[in-house]
Coordinates of C-alpha atoms in Angstrom, one line a residue:
X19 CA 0.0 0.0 0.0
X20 CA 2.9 2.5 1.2
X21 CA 4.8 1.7 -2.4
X22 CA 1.4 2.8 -4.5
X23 CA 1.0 6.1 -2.3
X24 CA 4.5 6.8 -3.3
X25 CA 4.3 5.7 -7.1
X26 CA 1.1 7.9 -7.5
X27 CA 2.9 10.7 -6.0
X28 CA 2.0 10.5 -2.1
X29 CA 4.0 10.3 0.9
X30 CA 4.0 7.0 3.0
X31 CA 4.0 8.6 6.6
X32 CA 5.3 5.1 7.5
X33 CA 7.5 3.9 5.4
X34 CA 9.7 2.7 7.4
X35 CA 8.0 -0.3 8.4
X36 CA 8.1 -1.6 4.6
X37 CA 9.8 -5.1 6.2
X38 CA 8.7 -8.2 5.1
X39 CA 7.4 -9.7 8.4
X40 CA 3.4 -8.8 8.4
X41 CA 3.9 -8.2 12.6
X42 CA 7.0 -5.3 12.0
X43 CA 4.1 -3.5 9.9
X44 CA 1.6 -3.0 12.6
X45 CA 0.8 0.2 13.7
X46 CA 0.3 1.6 17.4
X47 CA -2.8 4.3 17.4
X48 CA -0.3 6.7 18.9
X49 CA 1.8 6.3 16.1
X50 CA -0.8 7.2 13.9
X51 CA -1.7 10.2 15.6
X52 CA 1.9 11.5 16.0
X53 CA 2.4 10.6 12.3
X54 CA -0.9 13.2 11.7
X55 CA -1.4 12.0 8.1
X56 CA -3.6 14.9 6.3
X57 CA -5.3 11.6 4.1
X58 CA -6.0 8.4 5.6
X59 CA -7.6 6.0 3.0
X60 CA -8.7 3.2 5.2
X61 CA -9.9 -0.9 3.2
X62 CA -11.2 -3.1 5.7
X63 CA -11.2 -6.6 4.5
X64 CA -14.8 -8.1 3.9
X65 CA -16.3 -5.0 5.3
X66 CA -17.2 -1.4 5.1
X67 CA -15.1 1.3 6.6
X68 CA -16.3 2.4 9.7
X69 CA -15.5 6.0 10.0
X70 CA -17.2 7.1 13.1
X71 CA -15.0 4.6 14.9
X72 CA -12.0 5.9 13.3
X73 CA -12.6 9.3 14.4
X74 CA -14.0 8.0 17.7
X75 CA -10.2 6.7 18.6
X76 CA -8.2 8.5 21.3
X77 CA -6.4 11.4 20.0
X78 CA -7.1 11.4 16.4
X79 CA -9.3 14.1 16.8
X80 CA -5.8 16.0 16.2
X81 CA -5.0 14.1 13.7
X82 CA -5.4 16.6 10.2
X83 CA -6.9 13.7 8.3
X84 CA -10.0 13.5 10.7
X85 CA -10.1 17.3 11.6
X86 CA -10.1 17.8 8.0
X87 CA -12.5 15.2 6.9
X88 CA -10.2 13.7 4.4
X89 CA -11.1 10.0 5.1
X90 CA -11.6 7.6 2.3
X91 CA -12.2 4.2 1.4
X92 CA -11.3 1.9 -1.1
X93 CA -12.5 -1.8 -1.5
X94 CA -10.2 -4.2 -0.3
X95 CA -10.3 -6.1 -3.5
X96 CA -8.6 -3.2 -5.6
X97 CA -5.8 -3.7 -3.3
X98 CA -4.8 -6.8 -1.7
X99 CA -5.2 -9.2 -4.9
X100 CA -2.4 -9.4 -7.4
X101 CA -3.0 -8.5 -10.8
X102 CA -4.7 -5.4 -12.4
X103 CA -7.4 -4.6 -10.3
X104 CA -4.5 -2.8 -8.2
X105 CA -4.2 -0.6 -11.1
X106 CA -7.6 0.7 -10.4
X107 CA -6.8 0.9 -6.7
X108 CA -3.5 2.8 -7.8
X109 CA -5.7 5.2 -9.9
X110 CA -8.5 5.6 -6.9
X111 CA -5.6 6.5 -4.7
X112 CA -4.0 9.2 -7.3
X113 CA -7.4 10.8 -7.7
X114 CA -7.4 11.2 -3.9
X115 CA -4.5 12.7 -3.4
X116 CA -4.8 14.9 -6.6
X117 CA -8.5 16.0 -5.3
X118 CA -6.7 17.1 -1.8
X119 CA -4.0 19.1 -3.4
X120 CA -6.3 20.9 -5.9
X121 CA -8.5 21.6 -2.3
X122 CA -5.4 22.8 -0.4
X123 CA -4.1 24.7 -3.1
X124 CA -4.2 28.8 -2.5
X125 CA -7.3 30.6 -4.3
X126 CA -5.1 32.6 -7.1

């Protein structure tokens, strides 16, 4: 996931815990709210996003992301299957992240 935010021109707020090992990849809620991404695009596996409980966690209503109401979701099956269906969750993500600049951008 990290490795598509970066290839469509995003920044991986963790991507230092790109190891191998599925348990050195976990992240602490702390972490996340120290890390204050301005996006979060959340996929649950099997099931919708649950956004209330996301901003419902302790401290992330500091986090910019939440604050900001820049929480999205993409299907889980764009994602975590191989083949070209990542491409479409690759595109989703770009449009995302193209949709916040174009928001943050300065009025001319």
């Amino acid at each position: 996931m990290g490795e598509l935010i970066e290839l469509v021109g995003g920044i991986d707020v963790f991507a230092e815990r790109r190891d191998p090992a599925a348990r050195d990849r976990l992240v602490e809620l702390p972490e996340v709210v120290a890390a204050n991404p301005q996006i979060i695009i959340a996929s649950w596996c099997g099931a919708e996003v649950d956004f209330d409980r996301v901003r419902s966690r302790s401290g992330f209503e500091r986090v910019a992301a939440v604050r900001d109401e820049q929480l999205f979701e993409i299907s889980s099956d764009l994602l975590l299957q191989p083949g070209p269906r990542v491409l479409e969750g690759a595109r989703r993500i770009r449009e995302i992240i193209a949709e916040w600049r174009r928001v943050q951008a300065p009025a001319a």
